[in-house]
Coordinates of C-alpha atoms and ligand atoms in Angstrom, one line a residue:
Chain A
M1 CA -10.3 30.9 -16.0
S2 CA -8.8 28.2 -15.3
L3 CA -5.3 26.8 -14.2
T4 CA -5.3 23.2 -14.2
A5 CA -3.1 21.3 -16.4
L6 CA -5.9 19.6 -18.6
S7 CA -6.9 23.5 -19.5
H8 CA -3.9 23.7 -21.1
H9 CA -3.7 20.3 -23.0
L10 CA -1.2 19.0 -20.6
V11 CA -0.8 15.1 -19.5
P12 CA 1.2 15.1 -16.2
C13 CA 2.9 11.1 -16.4
P14 CA 1.8 9.2 -13.2
Y15 CA 5.4 7.5 -13.5
C16 CA 7.5 10.0 -13.7
T17 CA 5.5 13.3 -13.0
Q18 CA 6.6 14.9 -17.1
L19 CA 3.8 17.1 -18.0
N20 CA 3.3 16.3 -22.1
R21 CA 1.5 17.6 -24.6
I22 CA -1.4 15.9 -25.3
E23 CA -4.3 17.4 -28.4
T24 CA -5.7 14.3 -28.5
D25 CA -7.8 11.5 -27.9
A26 CA -5.0 9.2 -28.9
L27 CA -2.5 6.9 -26.2
V28 CA 0.2 8.5 -26.3
A29 CA 4.0 7.5 -25.3
C30 CA 5.4 9.5 -22.6
G31 CA 8.7 12.0 -23.7
R32 CA 10.9 10.7 -21.0
C33 CA 10.0 7.1 -19.8
G34 CA 8.1 5.9 -22.1
S35 CA 4.8 5.2 -20.5
A36 CA 1.4 4.7 -22.3
L37 CA -0.5 8.5 -21.4
Q38 CA -4.7 9.4 -22.7
R39 CA -6.2 12.4 -21.8
R40 CA -8.0 12.4 -18.7
G41 CA -11.6 11.4 -19.9
A42 CA -15.3 11.2 -17.6
P43 CA -14.9 9.5 -14.5
K44 CA -14.9 5.7 -14.3
L45 CA -17.3 6.1 -11.9
L46 CA -19.3 3.0 -13.2
S47 CA -15.8 0.8 -12.3
V48 CA -15.6 2.1 -8.7
W49 CA -18.8 1.7 -8.4
A50 CA -18.9 -2.1 -9.4
L51 CA -15.6 -3.4 -7.0
L52 CA -17.1 -1.2 -4.4
L53 CA -20.4 -2.8 -4.7
A54 CA -18.9 -5.9 -4.8
A55 CA -17.1 -5.0 -1.6
V56 CA -20.0 -4.5 0.1
I57 CA -21.7 -7.8 -1.0
L58 CA -18.6 -10.1 0.1
Y59 CA -18.6 -8.2 3.5
V60 CA -21.7 -9.9 4.5
P61 CA -20.2 -13.7 4.5
A62 CA -16.9 -12.0 6.4
N63 CA -18.7 -11.5 8.8
L64 CA -21.5 -13.9 9.0
L65 CA -18.8 -17.1 8.3
P66 CA -16.2 -18.3 10.6
V67 CA -12.6 -16.8 10.2
M68 CA -11.3 -19.4 12.0
T69 CA -12.0 -22.9 13.7
M70 CA -10.1 -24.1 15.7
V71 CA -10.1 -27.6 17.9
S72 CA -8.3 -27.9 20.9
L73 CA -8.5 -30.4 23.4
G74 CA -11.8 -31.9 21.7
R75 CA -13.4 -29.0 21.8
D76 CA -14.5 -27.2 18.3
S77 CA -15.0 -23.3 18.3
S78 CA -15.5 -20.7 15.9
N79 CA -14.7 -17.6 15.1
T80 CA -16.3 -14.6 13.4
L81 CA -14.7 -11.5 13.2
M82 CA -16.6 -9.6 16.1
G83 CA -16.9 -12.8 17.8
G84 CA -12.8 -12.3 18.1
V85 CA -13.4 -8.9 19.7
I86 CA -16.2 -9.7 21.6
H87 CA -14.0 -12.1 23.2
F88 CA -11.1 -10.3 23.6
V89 CA -13.6 -7.7 25.6
Q90 CA -14.4 -10.1 27.8
T91 CA -10.7 -11.6 28.4
G92 CA -10.4 -8.3 29.4
A93 CA -7.5 -7.8 26.5
W94 CA -8.9 -3.5 25.2
L95 CA -6.0 -2.7 23.8
L96 CA -5.4 -5.8 21.2
A97 CA -9.8 -5.8 21.2
L98 CA -9.5 -2.0 20.1
V99 CA -6.5 -3.1 17.8
V100 CA -8.8 -5.5 15.9
F101 CA -12.0 -3.8 15.7
V102 CA -10.4 -0.8 14.0
A103 CA -8.1 -2.9 11.8
S104 CA -10.9 -5.3 10.7
I105 CA -14.2 -3.3 11.2
L106 CA -13.6 0.3 11.4
V107 CA -11.3 0.5 8.5
P108 CA -13.2 -1.4 6.1
L109 CA -16.1 0.1 6.6
S110 CA -15.3 3.9 6.7
K111 CA -13.3 3.2 3.8
I112 CA -16.7 1.7 2.1
V113 CA -18.5 5.1 3.5
V114 CA -16.3 7.5 2.4
L115 CA -15.4 6.0 -0.8
A116 CA -19.0 5.6 -1.7
G117 CA -19.0 9.9 -0.8
L118 CA -17.0 11.1 -2.6
L119 CA -18.3 8.9 -5.8
L120 CA -21.6 11.0 -5.0
S121 CA -19.8 13.8 -5.0
V122 CA -18.3 13.7 -8.5
Q123 CA -21.6 12.1 -9.8
F124 CA -23.6 14.9 -8.7
R125 CA -21.0 17.7 -8.7
W126 CA -20.9 18.6 -5.5
C127 CA -18.5 21.2 -4.6
A128 CA -18.0 22.2 -1.6
R129 CA -15.0 21.1 0.8
L130 CA -13.0 19.8 -2.5
R131 CA -9.7 20.2 -0.3
D132 CA -11.1 18.6 2.4
K133 CA -12.9 15.8 0.3
T134 CA -9.1 15.1 -1.0
R135 CA -7.6 14.9 2.3
L136 CA -10.1 12.2 3.3
Y137 CA -9.5 10.2 0.4
R138 CA -5.6 10.4 0.8
L139 CA -6.5 9.1 4.4
I140 CA -8.4 6.2 3.6
E141 CA -5.7 5.6 0.8
F142 CA -3.1 5.2 3.4
M143 CA -5.3 3.5 5.6
G144 CA -6.4 0.7 4.0
K145 CA -3.8 -1.9 4.2
W146 CA -4.2 -2.0 7.4
S147 CA -7.0 -3.6 7.4
M148 CA -5.3 -6.5 6.4
V149 CA -4.0 -7.0 10.2
D150 CA -6.2 -9.7 10.8
V151 CA -5.9 -12.1 8.0
F152 CA -2.2 -12.1 8.5
V153 CA -2.8 -13.3 12.3
I154 CA -5.1 -15.6 10.7
A155 CA -2.9 -17.1 8.3
L156 CA -0.3 -16.8 11.4
L157 CA -2.2 -18.4 13.8
V158 CA -2.5 -21.3 11.5
A159 CA 0.9 -21.6 10.9
L160 CA 2.1 -21.5 14.2
V161 CA -0.4 -23.9 15.7
Q162 CA 0.2 -26.8 13.4
F163 CA 4.0 -26.3 14.8
G164 CA 2.6 -26.3 18.3
E165 CA 0.9 -29.5 17.7
F166 CA -1.6 -28.1 20.7
A167 CA -4.9 -27.7 18.7
T168 CA -6.2 -27.7 15.2
I169 CA -6.5 -24.3 13.5
K170 CA -8.5 -24.2 10.5
A171 CA -8.9 -20.7 8.3
G172 CA -12.5 -20.4 7.4
A173 CA -14.4 -19.5 4.2
G174 CA -15.5 -15.7 6.0
S175 CA -11.2 -15.1 6.8
L176 CA -11.0 -15.6 2.2
S177 CA -14.4 -13.4 2.3
F178 CA -12.8 -10.6 4.5
A179 CA -9.4 -10.7 2.5
A180 CA -11.4 -10.5 -0.5
V181 CA -13.5 -7.1 0.7
V182 CA -9.7 -6.0 2.0
L183 CA -8.3 -6.1 -2.0
L184 CA -11.7 -4.7 -3.4
T185 CA -11.5 -1.7 -1.6
L186 CA -7.7 -1.2 -1.9
W187 CA -8.3 -1.8 -5.8
A188 CA -11.6 0.5 -5.9
T189 CA -9.4 3.4 -4.1
S190 CA -6.3 2.5 -6.8
I191 CA -8.8 3.5 -9.2
F192 CA -10.6 6.7 -7.6
D193 CA -8.8 10.0 -9.4
T194 CA -9.1 12.4 -6.7
R195 CA -9.0 14.4 -10.1
W196 CA -12.3 13.7 -10.7
L197 CA -13.9 15.8 -7.8
W198 CA -11.8 19.1 -9.3
D199 CA -12.8 18.2 -13.1
V200 CA -16.4 18.2 -12.4
C201 CA -16.4 21.5 -10.9
A202 CA -14.4 23.3 -13.2
D203 CA -16.7 25.6 -14.8
K204 CA -18.6 26.3 -11.2
Q205 CA -17.7 29.2 -9.3
G206 CA -16.7 27.0 -5.8
G207 CA -14.7 24.4 -7.7
E208 CA -11.8 27.6 -7.7
H209 CA -12.1 29.4 -4.6
V210 CA -12.6 26.5 -2.2
Chain B
M1 CA 12.0 27.4 -11.5
M2 CA 9.6 24.2 -13.4
K3 CA 5.8 23.7 -13.6
K4 CA 4.6 20.9 -12.1
A5 CA 1.1 19.5 -12.3
C6 CA -0.6 18.3 -9.1
P7 CA -1.1 14.8 -8.9
D8 CA -4.2 15.2 -6.6
C9 CA -6.5 17.9 -8.0
D10 CA -4.4 19.0 -11.6
L11 CA -3.3 22.5 -10.8
L12 CA -0.5 23.8 -12.6
V13 CA 1.9 25.2 -9.9
T14 CA 5.7 26.4 -10.6
I15 CA 8.0 25.2 -8.3
T16 CA 11.0 27.4 -7.1
P17 CA 14.1 24.9 -6.5
L18 CA 13.9 23.7 -2.9
K19 CA 16.3 24.1 0.2
H20 CA 16.9 21.0 1.9
N21 CA 14.5 19.6 4.5
E22 CA 11.9 22.2 2.9
R23 CA 8.5 21.4 0.7
A24 CA 6.2 22.3 -1.6
L25 CA 2.4 21.6 -1.2
C26 CA 0.0 22.2 -3.5
P27 CA -1.6 26.0 -2.7
R28 CA -5.6 24.4 -3.8
C29 CA -5.6 20.6 -2.4
D30 CA -2.1 20.3 0.2
A31 CA -0.8 17.4 -1.8
V32 CA 3.4 17.0 -1.5
L33 CA 4.8 18.5 -4.8
A34 CA 8.4 18.0 -4.2
R35 CA 11.0 17.6 -1.7
G36 CA 14.2 19.6 -1.4
G37 CA 17.5 18.2 -1.0
R38 CA 16.7 14.5 -2.3
S39 CA 20.3 12.5 -2.5
M40 CA 20.8 9.7 -4.8
D41 CA 23.8 8.6 -2.8
S42 CA 22.3 8.2 0.1
I43 CA 19.4 5.8 -1.5
F44 CA 22.2 3.4 -3.0
A45 CA 23.6 3.0 0.3
L46 CA 19.8 1.9 1.8
I47 CA 19.6 -0.4 -1.2
L48 CA 22.4 -2.8 -0.9
S49 CA 21.8 -2.7 3.2
G50 CA 17.9 -3.6 2.7
L51 CA 19.5 -6.3 0.3
L52 CA 20.9 -7.4 3.1
L53 CA 18.3 -6.9 6.2
W54 CA 16.1 -8.7 3.2
V55 CA 18.9 -12.1 3.3
S56 CA 19.4 -11.4 7.2
S57 CA 15.0 -11.7 7.9
L58 CA 14.8 -14.4 6.3
A59 CA 17.8 -16.2 7.5
L60 CA 17.4 -16.6 10.8
P61 CA 14.1 -17.8 13.0
I62 CA 12.0 -14.7 13.2
L63 CA 10.4 -16.6 15.9
T64 CA 10.4 -19.0 19.3
L65 CA 7.0 -21.1 19.3
D66 CA 7.2 -22.5 23.0
V67 CA 4.8 -24.7 24.3
N68 CA 4.7 -25.8 28.0
G69 CA 9.0 -25.6 26.9
V70 CA 9.0 -27.2 24.0
Q71 CA 10.6 -25.4 21.8
Q72 CA 10.2 -24.4 17.9
P73 CA 12.4 -22.1 15.9
L74 CA 10.3 -20.4 13.2
S75 CA 11.7 -18.9 10.2
L76 CA 9.7 -16.6 7.7
W77 CA 9.2 -18.7 5.1
Q78 CA 8.6 -21.5 7.3
T79 CA 5.2 -19.4 8.5
A80 CA 4.5 -18.7 5.1
F81 CA 4.9 -22.0 3.8
A82 CA 2.9 -23.8 7.1
M83 CA -0.3 -22.6 5.3
L84 CA 0.1 -24.8 2.4
D85 CA -0.6 -27.7 4.3
Q86 CA -3.5 -26.4 5.8
E87 CA -5.5 -25.8 2.1
A88 CA -5.0 -22.2 2.9
W89 CA -2.8 -21.6 -0.3
L90 CA -4.7 -18.3 -0.8
L91 CA -3.7 -16.7 2.0
A92 CA 0.2 -18.4 1.8
I93 CA 0.6 -16.0 -1.4
L94 CA -1.0 -13.4 0.4
V95 CA 0.9 -13.6 3.5
A96 CA 4.6 -14.7 0.7
M97 CA 3.9 -12.2 -1.1
T98 CA 3.3 -9.0 0.9
S99 CA 6.0 -10.0 4.0
F100 CA 9.1 -11.2 1.8
V101 CA 8.4 -11.7 -1.9
A102 CA 7.3 -7.7 -2.8
P103 CA 9.9 -6.3 -0.7
F104 CA 12.3 -8.2 -2.6
F105 CA 11.0 -7.4 -5.6
H106 CA 10.8 -3.4 -4.5
L107 CA 14.7 -4.0 -3.6
A108 CA 16.1 -5.3 -6.9
M109 CA 13.9 -3.3 -9.1
M110 CA 15.4 0.0 -7.2
L111 CA 19.2 -1.8 -7.8
W112 CA 18.9 -1.9 -11.3
L113 CA 17.2 1.3 -11.6
F114 CA 19.9 3.0 -9.4
L115 CA 23.1 0.3 -10.0
P116 CA 24.1 1.6 -13.9
L117 CA 23.6 5.5 -12.8
R118 CA 26.8 4.6 -10.5
F119 CA 28.3 4.7 -13.8
E120 CA 26.7 7.5 -15.1
R121 CA 25.0 4.8 -17.7
K122 CA 21.2 4.3 -18.6
P123 CA 19.7 1.4 -17.4
P124 CA 18.5 -0.9 -20.0
F125 CA 14.3 -0.9 -19.8
V126 CA 14.5 2.1 -17.3
G127 CA 11.0 2.5 -18.3
W128 CA 9.4 -0.8 -18.1
A129 CA 12.0 -1.2 -15.4
F130 CA 10.0 1.6 -13.2
R131 CA 6.8 0.8 -14.2
L132 CA 7.5 -2.8 -12.7
L133 CA 8.8 -1.1 -9.3
Y134 CA 5.1 1.1 -9.4
A135 CA 2.9 -2.2 -9.8
N136 CA 4.5 -4.4 -7.1
Q137 CA 4.6 -0.6 -4.3
G138 CA 1.0 -1.9 -3.3
W139 CA 2.4 -5.4 -2.6
M140 CA 4.5 -4.5 0.2
M141 CA 2.9 -4.7 3.8
L142 CA 5.9 -5.5 5.7
E143 CA 4.5 -3.3 9.0
V144 CA 0.9 -4.5 8.7
F145 CA 2.9 -7.6 8.9
F146 CA 4.8 -6.7 12.0
L147 CA 1.9 -5.8 13.7
S148 CA -0.1 -8.6 13.3
L149 CA 2.8 -10.7 14.6
L150 CA 2.4 -8.7 18.4
V151 CA -1.3 -9.5 18.0
T152 CA -0.6 -13.4 17.1
A153 CA 1.6 -13.2 20.0
V154 CA -1.0 -11.3 22.8
K155 CA -3.5 -14.3 21.6
L156 CA -2.0 -17.1 21.3
A157 CA -0.8 -16.2 25.0
D158 CA -2.9 -19.2 26.9
S159 CA -1.5 -22.0 24.7
A160 CA 1.8 -21.2 23.7
Q161 CA 4.6 -18.0 24.0
L162 CA 5.9 -16.6 20.9
L163 CA 9.8 -15.6 21.3
P164 CA 11.4 -13.1 19.3
G165 CA 14.6 -14.8 17.4
W166 CA 17.0 -12.6 15.9
S167 CA 15.6 -12.7 12.4
L168 CA 13.2 -10.1 13.4
L169 CA 15.3 -7.8 14.6
A170 CA 16.3 -7.7 10.7
F171 CA 12.8 -7.3 9.8
V172 CA 12.2 -4.9 11.6
A173 CA 15.3 -2.7 10.4
L174 CA 14.3 -3.5 6.9
M175 CA 10.9 -2.3 7.7
L176 CA 12.4 1.3 8.5
V177 CA 14.7 1.3 6.1
M178 CA 12.0 0.4 3.1
S179 CA 10.1 3.1 4.5
A180 CA 13.4 5.4 3.9
I181 CA 13.8 4.3 0.6
Q182 CA 10.1 5.3 -0.2
L183 CA 10.4 8.4 1.4
L184 CA 13.6 9.6 -0.3
F185 CA 12.8 8.4 -3.5
D186 CA 12.0 11.4 -6.1
P187 CA 10.9 10.0 -9.5
D188 CA 11.4 13.7 -10.9
V189 CA 15.1 14.0 -9.4
Y190 CA 16.0 10.4 -10.8
W191 CA 14.8 11.0 -14.4
R192 CA 16.6 14.5 -14.7
A193 CA 19.5 11.4 -14.2
V194 CA 19.0 9.5 -16.1
E195 CA 18.4 12.3 -18.7
Q196 CA 21.8 12.6 -18.0
C197 CA 23.6 10.1 -18.9
R198 CA 22.5 9.0 -22.4
Ligands
ZN1 ZN1 6.7 9.7 -17.9
ZN2 ZN1 -3.7 20.0 -5.8

């Protein structure tokens, strides 16, 4: 027997957490805050896959195209994401290299991999370790926005260098692609619902015990 | 005693009244379902100080750019709008949105939701204001912007120096106040207060 809200025909309001009794598939206004509610249907896996795929595709130009171009003292130098990390390693700025590596390479990549894994888990009803998978989701949800560090740094450099007049920096197409990758993964993560993981396992024995 | 559905796994959980600093966790997936001792009064004070700090974080220079002794003080909004000239307007909007527009909107919505409650009145359009608050929440990235400032300072170290300005202090304080507000805000407690003042 299942002890979920869904099995009791109850829908928690995502805004005010109030439990609403909903017996049909129609849209119903929350009894407390008026938000439109609907009984949770089949997982919307396709929209998450689509956003994730778009993020993966844009990840290629984000890494190949220069994130910025700096013209200083007549020299013209372009920087890619990984190039920035390598530059820090070469100049011995280890801490900075680590921050940039984690924020702009490790976090977005692991987000994409984890989200794909969670989607597969729903799709193929892998019902082992649901608690750990839910925790993993919370982790990528928390990490997501920190990938914006590199985008902000480029934005700040462009602005500051303009005021300092010691060089010219142009934001490259790579930084825009990268910003798009981060926003797309944030969007995909927000659509994914961890309850899907538990829903598809409700009729299996494993779901209740893990 | 009240029933709640876990937002992460949909388990129905009965929650007994919580004492101060107590948390109710979902037995199946460890999601935090409720926190004890949420006071509406402290939230209201935090919203007001947040608004003051927001104004101060924009009013004075957040940093001073020093190139070979020539100093140029810069405010937070100047750093965002400088990019508009550089054909990087998408980045400019993103920075402006996450570092000061969204935080202001959050504070304004909070004030809208909490000020009428002080006079035991139901806020007008309370449901809409509540949903706008939620829609805006994901765009606040004060901490990320702060880390970016630090990285930029190190990155520029060869050619220029970044000196902290007075507004940086306000910005850091705002960052802390905002996270305190988000930690203290409990939608269920809020709506029970609204229901009491018809
Ligand atoms: Zn509601
Ligand atoms: Zn749970």
